[in-house]
Amino acid sequence: MKKYYSWLLGMICLSLLTLPAQTFAREQTTSISLSTPLFEDEIVTPANKKQPILKTNEFLSNNQHASTDDNNPMIEAESYILMDYKTGMVLAEKNKDQPRPPASMTKIMTAYIILDKIQSGEIKWDEEAVISKRAADIDEAQIFLEENEKTTIKELFTGLMVQSANDAAVALAEHVAGSEEKFVALMNEKAKELGLTHTHFLNSSGLNQADYPDPPNTQGDHVMSAQDTADLAKELITTHPEIFKFTTIPQYTFHKGTTREQTVKNWNRMLPGLEHQYEGVDGIKTGSTQLAGYCFTGTAKQNNTRYMSVVMGTTSKDKRFTETAKLYDYGFQFTTVTFLKAGQAIPKLKSITIANAKEKRVSVVVQKSIDLPIQKGDKKNYSYHVQIKKNLKAPLKKGAVIGTVEILYKGKKIEGFQRVPIVTKNAVKEANFFDRISQKIAG
């Protein structure tokens, strides 16, 4: 009898050793769609059911506090966008992907390249650029640079962001890249890197090529979309928050103590103390040409909510600010709610089964916080949608990405919302021989 039990145990062990790792993950699925109303009971939808995308105008009309024309923003602009900074969620838009002349909002990219070069150590704030005749000859908005004079990078950059100086833009471009054409190549490379698919630059200033005394030798159309501009501005303030030191300067004097002394107000008249001041506005860039109309890329923060805004093709200097104020008035009706904190488990999905893992259930959490602007009383219309990676297998490091989660509104994807990674809470160790036996016996 003892020989029989020994033989039986040996056969069980042999079968365990020859079983593929996936056998120990009977609960593992290749794809999961889990829709959990944020403040209700769990609802599970089929794994192969695709979620419809909720367009911005649908969000506005479906939202119970934005269902009337009086509550929706009525913006007089050829294109515009209002975007939540944290999530990328689009709250309002018109023709947001339409390429249009951006005028001096071009200088957002010029500033980005300059700050990249400062960050990398290739240039320094206190180093001096020698002004070329070509830069000195540029007119429109300017700080009246003269040929062969030496000006610090910081002074030129201040001119770029406060006075929207075209001569400063060209001087910076030439100093950094050797020529404006080479600098424009850097701008277009960065646009491609950032995924700005409706953007192409011909110069560093945003002037119409016809208005250059000596235009750069570049080809194509000089365009940006409202979406691309908002995305670029968001990337700029995220990567280079020092930009706010310049965008918040309300007034500045150039060439102080000389016959060329020039005191100017920031073209962004929504800053504190200026005629269109709006609470929380701290950037970023205006623009205007005959082709572009009057444009403005702004950002405003109140409490823990920040918005990015773009209006393009308004009809006057003042209109670009009044229309932006309408967008902010609409946006700040919303309250930013933290659905999940970084390191927190999703309700009803605190753990999953992973093939070949020592532990039967592996704890999973969100990698970063999920914050979303919602209107009062509308929480019940939001839900989670989870997707888990295929063929997960131990061992895995702590923080390994195993899936993603997004927030749905009335069962539909919210345009602009970026999925948030779901990660392992702890390291996932590989099961050894005895772990497998225990798991098999436990069922």
CSV table of C-alpha atoms in Angstrom, one decimal:
chain,number,residue,atom,x,y,z
A,1,MET,CA,0.0,0.0,0.0
A,2,LYS,CA,2.9,2.4,0.8
A,3,LYS,CA,4.4,1.7,-2.6
A,4,TYR,CA,1.0,2.6,-4.2
A,5,TYR,CA,0.8,6.0,-2.4
A,6,SER,CA,4.4,6.7,-3.2
A,7,TRP,CA,3.7,6.0,-6.8
A,8,LEU,CA,0.5,8.1,-6.8
A,9,LEU,CA,2.3,11.1,-5.2
A,10,GLY,CA,5.1,10.7,-7.8
A,11,MET,CA,2.6,10.8,-10.6
A,12,ILE,CA,0.9,14.0,-9.1
A,13,CYS,CA,4.3,15.7,-8.8
A,14,LEU,CA,5.2,14.7,-12.4
A,15,SER,CA,1.9,16.1,-13.7
A,16,LEU,CA,2.5,19.3,-11.8
A,17,LEU,CA,5.9,19.7,-13.2
A,18,THR,CA,4.8,19.2,-16.8
A,19,LEU,CA,1.8,21.6,-16.6
A,20,PRO,CA,2.2,24.9,-18.4
A,21,ALA,CA,2.3,28.0,-16.2
A,22,GLN,CA,-1.0,29.2,-17.6
A,23,THR,CA,-2.7,26.3,-15.9
A,24,PHE,CA,-2.3,28.0,-12.6
A,25,ALA,CA,-4.1,31.1,-13.8
A,26,ARG,CA,-7.5,29.8,-14.4
A,27,GLU,CA,-9.1,33.1,-13.6
A,28,GLN,CA,-6.8,35.1,-15.9
A,29,THR,CA,-8.5,36.7,-18.9
A,30,THR,CA,-6.8,38.3,-21.8
A,31,SER,CA,-9.0,41.3,-21.7
A,32,ILE,CA,-11.3,42.8,-19.1
A,33,SER,CA,-13.9,45.5,-19.4
A,34,LEU,CA,-15.0,46.5,-15.9
A,35,SER,CA,-17.5,49.3,-15.6
A,36,THR,CA,-18.0,50.4,-12.0
A,37,PRO,CA,-20.3,53.4,-11.3
A,38,LEU,CA,-18.2,55.5,-9.0
A,39,PHE,CA,-20.8,55.7,-6.2
A,40,GLU,CA,-23.0,52.7,-7.1
A,41,ASP,CA,-22.9,48.9,-7.3
A,42,GLU,CA,-20.6,47.1,-9.7
A,43,ILE,CA,-21.6,46.5,-13.3
A,44,VAL,CA,-19.6,44.2,-15.6
A,45,THR,CA,-19.7,44.7,-19.4
A,46,PRO,CA,-18.5,42.1,-22.0
A,47,ALA,CA,-14.8,42.1,-22.6
A,48,ASN,CA,-15.2,42.5,-26.4
A,49,LYS,CA,-17.6,45.4,-26.1
A,50,LYS,CA,-16.1,48.6,-27.5
A,51,GLN,CA,-16.8,51.8,-25.6
A,52,PRO,CA,-18.2,54.7,-27.8
A,53,ILE,CA,-16.3,57.9,-27.6
A,54,LEU,CA,-18.2,60.9,-26.0
A,55,LYS,CA,-17.5,63.9,-28.2
A,56,THR,CA,-17.3,67.3,-26.4
A,57,ASN,CA,-20.6,68.6,-27.7
A,58,GLU,CA,-22.3,65.4,-26.5
A,59,PHE,CA,-20.7,65.9,-23.1
A,60,LEU,CA,-22.0,69.4,-22.9
A,61,SER,CA,-25.6,68.5,-23.9
A,62,ASN,CA,-25.7,65.3,-21.8
A,63,ASN,CA,-24.4,67.0,-18.6
A,64,GLN,CA,-27.3,67.8,-16.4
A,65,HIS,CA,-25.8,71.2,-15.5
A,66,ALA,CA,-24.9,72.1,-19.1
A,67,SER,CA,-28.0,71.1,-20.9
A,68,THR,CA,-29.2,74.6,-21.8
A,69,ASP,CA,-27.7,77.1,-24.2
A,70,ASP,CA,-27.4,79.6,-21.4
A,71,ASN,CA,-25.0,77.3,-19.6
A,72,ASN,CA,-22.9,76.3,-22.6
A,73,PRO,CA,-20.1,78.7,-23.6
A,74,MET,CA,-21.0,80.6,-26.8
A,75,ILE,CA,-17.6,81.6,-28.1
A,76,GLU,CA,-17.0,84.0,-30.9
A,77,ALA,CA,-13.9,82.6,-32.5
A,78,GLU,CA,-13.0,80.6,-35.6
A,79,SER,CA,-11.7,77.8,-33.4
A,80,TYR,CA,-11.2,77.3,-29.7
A,81,ILE,CA,-10.6,74.7,-26.9
A,82,LEU,CA,-10.9,74.5,-23.2
A,83,MET,CA,-8.9,71.6,-21.8
A,84,ASP,CA,-8.3,70.3,-18.3
A,85,TYR,CA,-4.6,70.4,-17.5
A,86,LYS,CA,-4.3,67.2,-15.4
A,87,THR,CA,-6.3,64.8,-17.6
A,88,GLY,CA,-6.4,66.4,-21.1
A,89,MET,CA,-10.2,66.2,-20.9
A,90,VAL,CA,-11.8,68.6,-23.5
A,91,LEU,CA,-14.6,70.5,-21.9
A,92,ALA,CA,-15.5,72.7,-24.8
A,93,GLU,CA,-14.2,73.1,-28.4
A,94,LYS,CA,-15.0,74.3,-31.9
A,95,ASN,CA,-12.8,73.2,-34.9
A,96,LYS,CA,-10.1,72.2,-32.5
A,97,ASP,CA,-8.2,70.2,-35.1
A,98,GLN,CA,-8.4,72.7,-37.8
A,99,PRO,CA,-5.0,74.1,-38.9
A,100,ARG,CA,-4.9,77.9,-38.8
A,101,PRO,CA,-2.3,80.6,-38.8
A,102,PRO,CA,-1.2,81.0,-35.1
A,103,ALA,CA,0.6,84.3,-35.4
A,104,SER,CA,2.8,85.0,-32.3
A,105,MET,CA,1.5,81.9,-30.5
A,106,THR,CA,4.3,80.4,-32.5
A,107,LYS,CA,6.6,81.8,-29.9
A,108,ILE,CA,5.3,79.1,-27.4
A,109,MET,CA,7.4,76.6,-29.4
A,110,THR,CA,10.3,79.1,-29.7
A,111,ALA,CA,10.3,79.5,-26.0
A,112,TYR,CA,10.2,75.7,-25.5
A,113,ILE,CA,13.3,75.2,-27.7
A,114,ILE,CA,15.2,77.9,-25.8
A,115,LEU,CA,14.3,76.5,-22.4
A,116,ASP,CA,15.4,73.0,-23.6
A,117,LYS,CA,18.7,74.5,-24.5
A,118,ILE,CA,19.0,76.3,-21.2
A,119,GLN,CA,18.1,73.0,-19.4
A,120,SER,CA,20.7,71.0,-21.3
A,121,GLY,CA,23.4,73.6,-20.6
A,122,GLU,CA,24.0,74.5,-24.3
A,123,ILE,CA,23.2,78.1,-23.6
A,124,LYS,CA,23.0,80.2,-20.4
A,125,TRP,CA,20.8,83.1,-19.3
A,126,ASP,CA,23.6,85.5,-18.9
A,127,GLU,CA,25.4,84.8,-22.2
A,128,GLU,CA,25.2,87.4,-24.9
A,129,ALA,CA,23.9,87.1,-28.4
A,130,VAL,CA,25.2,89.4,-31.1
A,131,ILE,CA,22.3,90.9,-33.0
A,132,SER,CA,22.3,90.4,-36.8
A,133,LYS,CA,21.1,93.0,-39.3
A,134,ARG,CA,18.4,90.5,-40.3
A,135,ALA,CA,17.1,90.4,-36.7
A,136,ALA,CA,17.3,94.1,-36.2
A,137,ASP,CA,15.3,94.8,-39.4
A,138,ILE,CA,12.3,92.8,-38.2
A,139,ASP,CA,9.4,95.1,-37.3
A,140,GLU,CA,5.8,94.9,-35.9
A,141,ALA,CA,6.1,93.9,-32.2
A,142,GLN,CA,9.8,94.5,-31.3
A,143,ILE,CA,12.2,95.7,-28.6
A,144,PHE,CA,14.2,97.8,-31.1
A,145,LEU,CA,17.4,95.8,-31.2
A,146,GLU,CA,20.3,97.2,-33.2
A,147,GLU,CA,22.7,95.5,-35.5
A,148,ASN,CA,25.9,94.3,-33.8
A,149,GLU,CA,24.7,95.1,-30.2
A,150,LYS,CA,25.1,92.4,-27.6
A,151,THR,CA,22.0,91.4,-25.5
A,152,THR,CA,21.7,88.6,-22.9
A,153,ILE,CA,19.6,85.6,-23.6
A,154,LYS,CA,17.4,86.4,-20.6
A,155,GLU,CA,16.7,89.9,-21.9
A,156,LEU,CA,15.8,88.5,-25.3
A,157,PHE,CA,13.6,85.8,-23.8
A,158,THR,CA,11.8,88.5,-21.7
A,159,GLY,CA,11.2,90.4,-24.9
A,160,LEU,CA,9.9,87.3,-26.5
A,161,MET,CA,7.3,86.5,-23.8
A,162,VAL,CA,6.3,90.0,-22.6
A,163,GLN,CA,6.5,92.2,-25.7
A,164,SER,CA,6.1,89.3,-28.2
A,165,ALA,CA,9.2,90.8,-29.9
A,166,ASN,CA,9.8,89.4,-33.4
A,167,ASP,CA,13.4,90.8,-33.4
A,168,ALA,CA,14.1,88.9,-30.1
A,169,ALA,CA,12.6,85.7,-31.6
A,170,VAL,CA,14.9,85.9,-34.6
A,171,ALA,CA,18.0,86.8,-32.5
A,172,LEU,CA,17.4,83.9,-30.2
A,173,ALA,CA,16.9,81.5,-33.2
A,174,GLU,CA,20.0,82.6,-34.9
A,175,HIS,CA,22.1,82.4,-31.7
A,176,VAL,CA,20.9,78.9,-30.8
A,177,ALA,CA,21.0,77.2,-34.2
A,178,GLY,CA,23.1,79.4,-36.4
A,179,SER,CA,20.3,80.4,-38.7
A,180,GLU,CA,16.5,80.8,-38.4
A,181,GLU,CA,16.0,78.0,-40.9
A,182,LYS,CA,18.0,75.6,-38.7
A,183,PHE,CA,16.0,76.7,-35.7
A,184,VAL,CA,12.7,76.2,-37.5
A,185,ALA,CA,13.9,72.6,-38.2
A,186,LEU,CA,14.3,72.1,-34.5
A,187,MET,CA,10.8,73.5,-34.0
A,188,ASN,CA,9.2,71.1,-36.4
A,189,GLU,CA,11.2,68.2,-35.0
A,190,LYS,CA,9.9,69.0,-31.5
A,191,ALA,CA,6.3,69.3,-32.9
A,192,LYS,CA,6.7,65.8,-34.4
A,193,GLU,CA,8.1,64.4,-31.2
A,194,LEU,CA,5.1,65.8,-29.2
A,195,GLY,CA,2.6,64.4,-31.7
A,196,LEU,CA,1.4,67.8,-32.9
A,197,THR,CA,-0.1,66.5,-36.1
A,198,HIS,CA,-1.7,69.7,-37.3
A,199,THR,CA,1.3,71.9,-36.8
A,200,HIS,CA,4.0,73.2,-39.2
A,201,PHE,CA,6.4,76.1,-38.7
A,202,LEU,CA,8.1,78.4,-41.3
A,203,ASN,CA,9.7,80.8,-38.9
A,204,SER,CA,10.4,81.5,-35.2
A,205,SER,CA,8.2,84.6,-34.7
A,206,GLY,CA,4.8,83.8,-36.3
A,207,LEU,CA,4.9,86.7,-38.7
A,208,ASN,CA,3.5,86.1,-42.1
A,209,GLN,CA,6.4,85.3,-44.5
A,210,ALA,CA,5.4,88.3,-46.7
A,211,ASP,CA,6.0,90.6,-43.7
A,212,TYR,CA,9.6,89.5,-43.3
A,213,PRO,CA,12.2,91.9,-44.9
A,214,ASP,CA,14.2,88.7,-45.5
A,215,PRO,CA,12.0,85.7,-44.9
A,216,PRO,CA,13.6,82.3,-43.9
A,217,ASN,CA,14.0,79.8,-46.7
A,218,THR,CA,11.3,77.3,-45.5
A,219,GLN,CA,8.5,75.6,-47.3
A,220,GLY,CA,4.8,74.8,-46.6
A,221,ASP,CA,2.1,76.5,-44.5
A,222,HIS,CA,2.7,78.0,-41.1
A,223,VAL,CA,-0.2,76.5,-39.1
A,224,MET,CA,-1.3,75.1,-35.7
A,225,SER,CA,-4.6,73.8,-34.5
A,226,ALA,CA,-6.2,74.8,-31.2
A,227,GLN,CA,-5.7,71.3,-29.9
A,228,ASP,CA,-2.0,71.2,-30.8
A,229,THR,CA,-1.5,74.7,-29.3
A,230,ALA,CA,-3.2,73.7,-26.0
A,231,ASP,CA,-1.1,70.4,-26.0
A,232,LEU,CA,2.1,72.3,-26.6
A,233,ALA,CA,1.3,74.9,-23.9
A,234,LYS,CA,0.5,72.1,-21.5
A,235,GLU,CA,3.8,70.4,-22.3
A,236,LEU,CA,5.7,73.7,-21.9
A,237,ILE,CA,4.4,74.5,-18.4
A,238,THR,CA,4.9,70.9,-17.3
A,239,THR,CA,8.5,70.5,-18.6
A,240,HIS,CA,9.6,74.1,-18.0
A,241,PRO,CA,7.5,75.6,-15.1
A,242,GLU,CA,10.1,78.4,-14.9
A,243,ILE,CA,8.2,79.9,-17.9
A,244,PHE,CA,5.8,81.4,-15.4
A,245,LYS,CA,8.6,83.7,-14.2
A,246,PHE,CA,8.3,85.4,-17.6
A,247,THR,CA,4.6,85.0,-18.5
A,248,THR,CA,3.5,86.7,-15.2
A,249,ILE,CA,5.6,89.9,-15.8
A,250,PRO,CA,2.9,92.6,-16.1
A,251,GLN,CA,5.2,95.4,-17.3
A,252,TYR,CA,8.9,95.6,-18.2
A,253,THR,CA,11.4,98.3,-19.3
A,254,PHE,CA,13.9,97.4,-22.0
A,255,HIS,CA,17.1,99.3,-22.7
A,256,LYS,CA,16.8,101.0,-19.3
A,257,GLY,CA,18.8,104.2,-18.9
A,258,THR,CA,19.4,104.6,-22.7
A,259,THR,CA,17.8,106.7,-25.4
A,260,ARG,CA,16.0,103.6,-26.5
A,261,GLU,CA,14.3,103.0,-23.1
A,262,GLN,CA,11.0,101.3,-23.7
A,263,THR,CA,8.4,100.4,-21.1
A,264,VAL,CA,5.7,97.9,-22.2
A,265,LYS,CA,2.8,96.1,-20.7
A,266,ASN,CA,2.5,92.3,-21.2
A,267,TRP,CA,0.2,91.6,-24.2
A,268,ASN,CA,-1.6,89.2,-22.0
A,269,ARG,CA,-4.1,91.6,-20.6
A,270,MET,CA,-5.7,89.0,-18.4
A,271,LEU,CA,-2.9,89.1,-15.9
A,272,PRO,CA,-3.5,90.7,-12.4
A,273,GLY,CA,-3.7,94.5,-12.6
A,274,LEU,CA,-4.3,94.7,-16.3
A,275,GLU,CA,-7.5,95.7,-18.0
A,276,HIS,CA,-8.9,92.2,-18.6
A,277,GLN,CA,-7.5,90.6,-15.4
A,278,TYR,CA,-9.0,87.2,-14.5
A,279,GLU,CA,-8.4,85.3,-11.3
A,280,GLY,CA,-5.7,82.6,-11.7
A,281,VAL,CA,-4.5,83.6,-15.1
A,282,ASP,CA,-0.7,83.2,-15.3
A,283,GLY,CA,0.1,82.8,-19.0
A,284,ILE,CA,0.8,82.3,-21.8
A,285,LYS,CA,0.9,83.9,-25.2
A,286,THR,CA,-1.1,86.2,-27.5
A,287,GLY,CA,-0.9,86.5,-31.3
A,288,SER,CA,-2.3,88.5,-34.1
A,289,THR,CA,-1.8,89.0,-37.8
A,290,GLN,CA,-4.2,89.8,-40.7
A,291,LEU,CA,-4.3,86.2,-41.6
A,292,ALA,CA,-4.7,84.8,-38.1
A,293,GLY,CA,-7.0,87.3,-36.6
A,294,TYR,CA,-6.6,87.8,-32.8
A,295,CYS,CA,-5.5,84.8,-30.9
A,296,PHE,CA,-4.7,83.8,-27.3
A,297,THR,CA,-3.3,80.7,-25.6
A,298,GLY,CA,-4.0,81.0,-21.9
A,299,THR,CA,-3.9,79.1,-18.7
A,300,ALA,CA,-5.6,79.7,-15.4
A,301,LYS,CA,-5.6,78.0,-12.0
A,302,GLN,CA,-8.1,78.2,-9.2
A,303,ASN,CA,-7.8,76.0,-6.1
A,304,ASN,CA,-6.6,72.6,-7.5
A,305,THR,CA,-8.0,73.0,-11.0
A,306,ARG,CA,-6.0,74.3,-13.9
A,307,TYR,CA,-7.3,74.8,-17.5
A,308,MET,CA,-5.5,75.3,-20.8
A,309,SER,CA,-7.4,77.5,-23.3
A,310,VAL,CA,-6.9,78.6,-26.9
A,311,VAL,CA,-9.0,81.0,-29.0
A,312,MET,CA,-8.1,81.5,-32.7
A,313,GLY,CA,-9.5,84.0,-35.2
A,314,THR,CA,-11.3,86.4,-32.9
A,315,THR,CA,-12.1,89.9,-34.3
A,316,SER,CA,-10.3,92.2,-31.9
A,317,LYS,CA,-7.6,92.6,-29.3
A,318,ASP,CA,-10.2,92.7,-26.5
A,319,LYS,CA,-12.4,89.9,-28.0
A,320,ARG,CA,-9.7,87.3,-27.5
A,321,PHE,CA,-9.7,88.0,-23.8
A,322,THR,CA,-13.5,88.3,-23.3
A,323,GLU,CA,-14.0,85.0,-25.2
A,324,THR,CA,-11.3,83.3,-23.1
A,325,ALA,CA,-13.0,84.6,-19.9
A,326,LYS,CA,-16.2,82.9,-21.1
A,327,LEU,CA,-14.4,79.6,-21.4
A,328,TYR,CA,-13.0,80.0,-17.9
A,329,ASP,CA,-16.3,81.0,-16.5
A,330,TYR,CA,-17.7,77.8,-17.9
A,331,GLY,CA,-14.8,75.6,-16.8
A,332,PHE,CA,-14.7,76.8,-13.2
A,333,GLN,CA,-18.3,75.8,-12.7
A,334,PHE,CA,-16.9,72.3,-12.5
A,335,THR,CA,-15.3,70.9,-9.4
A,336,THR,CA,-12.2,68.7,-9.6
A,337,VAL,CA,-12.9,65.4,-8.0
A,338,THR,CA,-10.3,62.8,-7.1
A,339,PHE,CA,-11.7,59.5,-8.2
A,340,LEU,CA,-8.6,57.5,-7.2
A,341,LYS,CA,-5.4,58.5,-5.4
A,342,ALA,CA,-2.0,57.2,-6.6
A,343,GLY,CA,-1.4,53.8,-5.1
A,344,GLN,CA,-5.1,53.2,-4.4
A,345,ALA,CA,-7.0,50.1,-5.6
A,346,ILE,CA,-9.9,50.3,-8.0
A,347,PRO,CA,-13.2,49.3,-6.4
A,348,LYS,CA,-14.0,45.7,-7.2
A,349,LEU,CA,-10.6,45.1,-8.7
A,350,LYS,CA,-8.2,45.1,-5.8
A,351,SER,CA,-6.3,42.0,-7.0
A,352,ILE,CA,-5.9,39.8,-10.1
A,353,THR,CA,-4.5,36.3,-10.8
A,354,ILE,CA,-1.2,36.2,-12.7
A,355,ALA,CA,0.2,33.1,-14.3
A,356,ASN,CA,3.1,31.4,-12.4
A,357,ALA,CA,2.8,33.7,-9.4
A,358,LYS,CA,3.6,32.6,-5.9
A,359,GLU,CA,0.5,34.4,-4.5
A,360,LYS,CA,-2.9,33.3,-5.7
A,361,ARG,CA,-4.1,36.9,-5.9
A,362,VAL,CA,-1.8,39.8,-6.8
A,363,SER,CA,-2.7,43.3,-5.4
A,364,VAL,CA,-3.0,46.0,-8.1
A,365,VAL,CA,-3.3,49.8,-7.8
A,366,VAL,CA,-3.4,52.9,-10.0
A,367,GLN,CA,0.0,54.4,-10.9
A,368,LYS,CA,-1.1,58.0,-10.5
A,369,SER,CA,-4.1,60.0,-9.2
A,370,ILE,CA,-7.2,60.3,-11.3
A,371,ASP,CA,-8.7,63.8,-11.0
A,372,LEU,CA,-11.5,65.0,-13.2
A,373,PRO,CA,-13.6,68.1,-13.4
A,374,ILE,CA,-17.3,67.3,-12.9
A,375,GLN,CA,-20.4,69.4,-12.2
A,376,LYS,CA,-22.2,69.2,-8.9
A,377,GLY,CA,-24.7,66.4,-8.6
A,378,ASP,CA,-23.4,64.5,-11.7
A,379,LYS,CA,-21.2,61.9,-10.0
A,380,LYS,CA,-23.6,59.0,-10.7
A,381,ASN,CA,-23.0,59.3,-14.4
A,382,TYR,CA,-19.3,58.4,-14.2
A,383,SER,CA,-17.8,54.9,-14.2
A,384,TYR,CA,-14.5,53.0,-14.5
A,385,HIS,CA,-13.4,51.1,-17.6
A,386,VAL,CA,-10.5,48.7,-17.0
A,387,GLN,CA,-8.3,46.8,-19.5
A,388,ILE,CA,-5.8,44.1,-18.4
A,389,LYS,CA,-2.8,43.1,-20.5
A,390,LYS,CA,-2.7,39.7,-22.1
A,391,ASN,CA,-0.4,36.9,-21.1
A,392,LEU,CA,0.8,38.3,-17.8
A,393,LYS,CA,3.3,36.0,-16.1
A,394,ALA,CA,5.5,36.1,-12.9
A,395,PRO,CA,8.0,37.3,-12.0
A,396,LEU,CA,7.1,41.0,-12.1
A,397,LYS,CA,8.7,44.0,-10.5
A,398,LYS,CA,6.8,46.2,-8.1
A,399,GLY,CA,5.1,48.9,-10.1
A,400,ALA,CA,4.9,46.7,-13.3
A,401,VAL,CA,2.2,47.9,-15.6
A,402,ILE,CA,-0.5,45.3,-16.0
A,403,GLY,CA,-3.3,47.3,-17.5
A,404,THR,CA,-5.1,50.7,-17.7
A,405,VAL,CA,-8.2,52.4,-16.4
A,406,GLU,CA,-10.2,55.3,-17.7
A,407,ILE,CA,-13.3,57.1,-16.6
A,408,LEU,CA,-16.5,56.9,-18.7
A,409,TYR,CA,-19.4,59.4,-18.7
A,410,LYS,CA,-22.7,57.6,-19.2
A,411,GLY,CA,-20.9,54.6,-20.6
A,412,LYS,CA,-18.9,56.6,-23.1
A,413,LYS,CA,-15.3,57.6,-23.4
A,414,ILE,CA,-14.5,61.2,-22.5
A,415,GLU,CA,-12.7,62.9,-25.3
A,416,GLY,CA,-9.1,63.9,-24.4
A,417,PHE,CA,-9.0,61.7,-21.2
A,418,GLN,CA,-5.8,59.7,-21.0
A,419,ARG,CA,-5.9,56.2,-19.7
A,420,VAL,CA,-4.1,55.7,-16.4
A,421,PRO,CA,-1.7,52.7,-15.8
A,422,ILE,CA,-2.6,50.0,-13.3
A,423,VAL,CA,0.4,48.5,-11.6
A,424,THR,CA,1.4,45.8,-9.2
A,425,LYS,CA,1.4,47.0,-5.6
A,426,ASN,CA,4.3,44.7,-4.7
A,427,ALA,CA,6.9,42.6,-6.5
A,428,VAL,CA,5.3,39.4,-7.9
A,429,LYS,CA,7.5,36.4,-7.1
A,430,GLU,CA,7.5,33.3,-9.3
A,431,ALA,CA,5.9,30.2,-7.9
A,432,ASN,CA,8.3,27.3,-7.0
A,433,PHE,CA,7.6,23.6,-7.2
A,434,PHE,CA,6.0,23.4,-3.7
A,435,ASP,CA,3.9,26.6,-4.3
A,436,ARG,CA,2.5,24.9,-7.4
A,437,ILE,CA,1.6,21.8,-5.4
A,438,SER,CA,-0.1,23.9,-2.7
A,439,GLN,CA,-2.1,25.9,-5.3
A,440,LYS,CA,-3.1,22.7,-7.1
A,441,ILE,CA,-4.3,21.1,-3.8
A,442,ALA,CA,-6.1,24.3,-2.7
A,443,GLY,CA,-8.0,24.3,-6.0
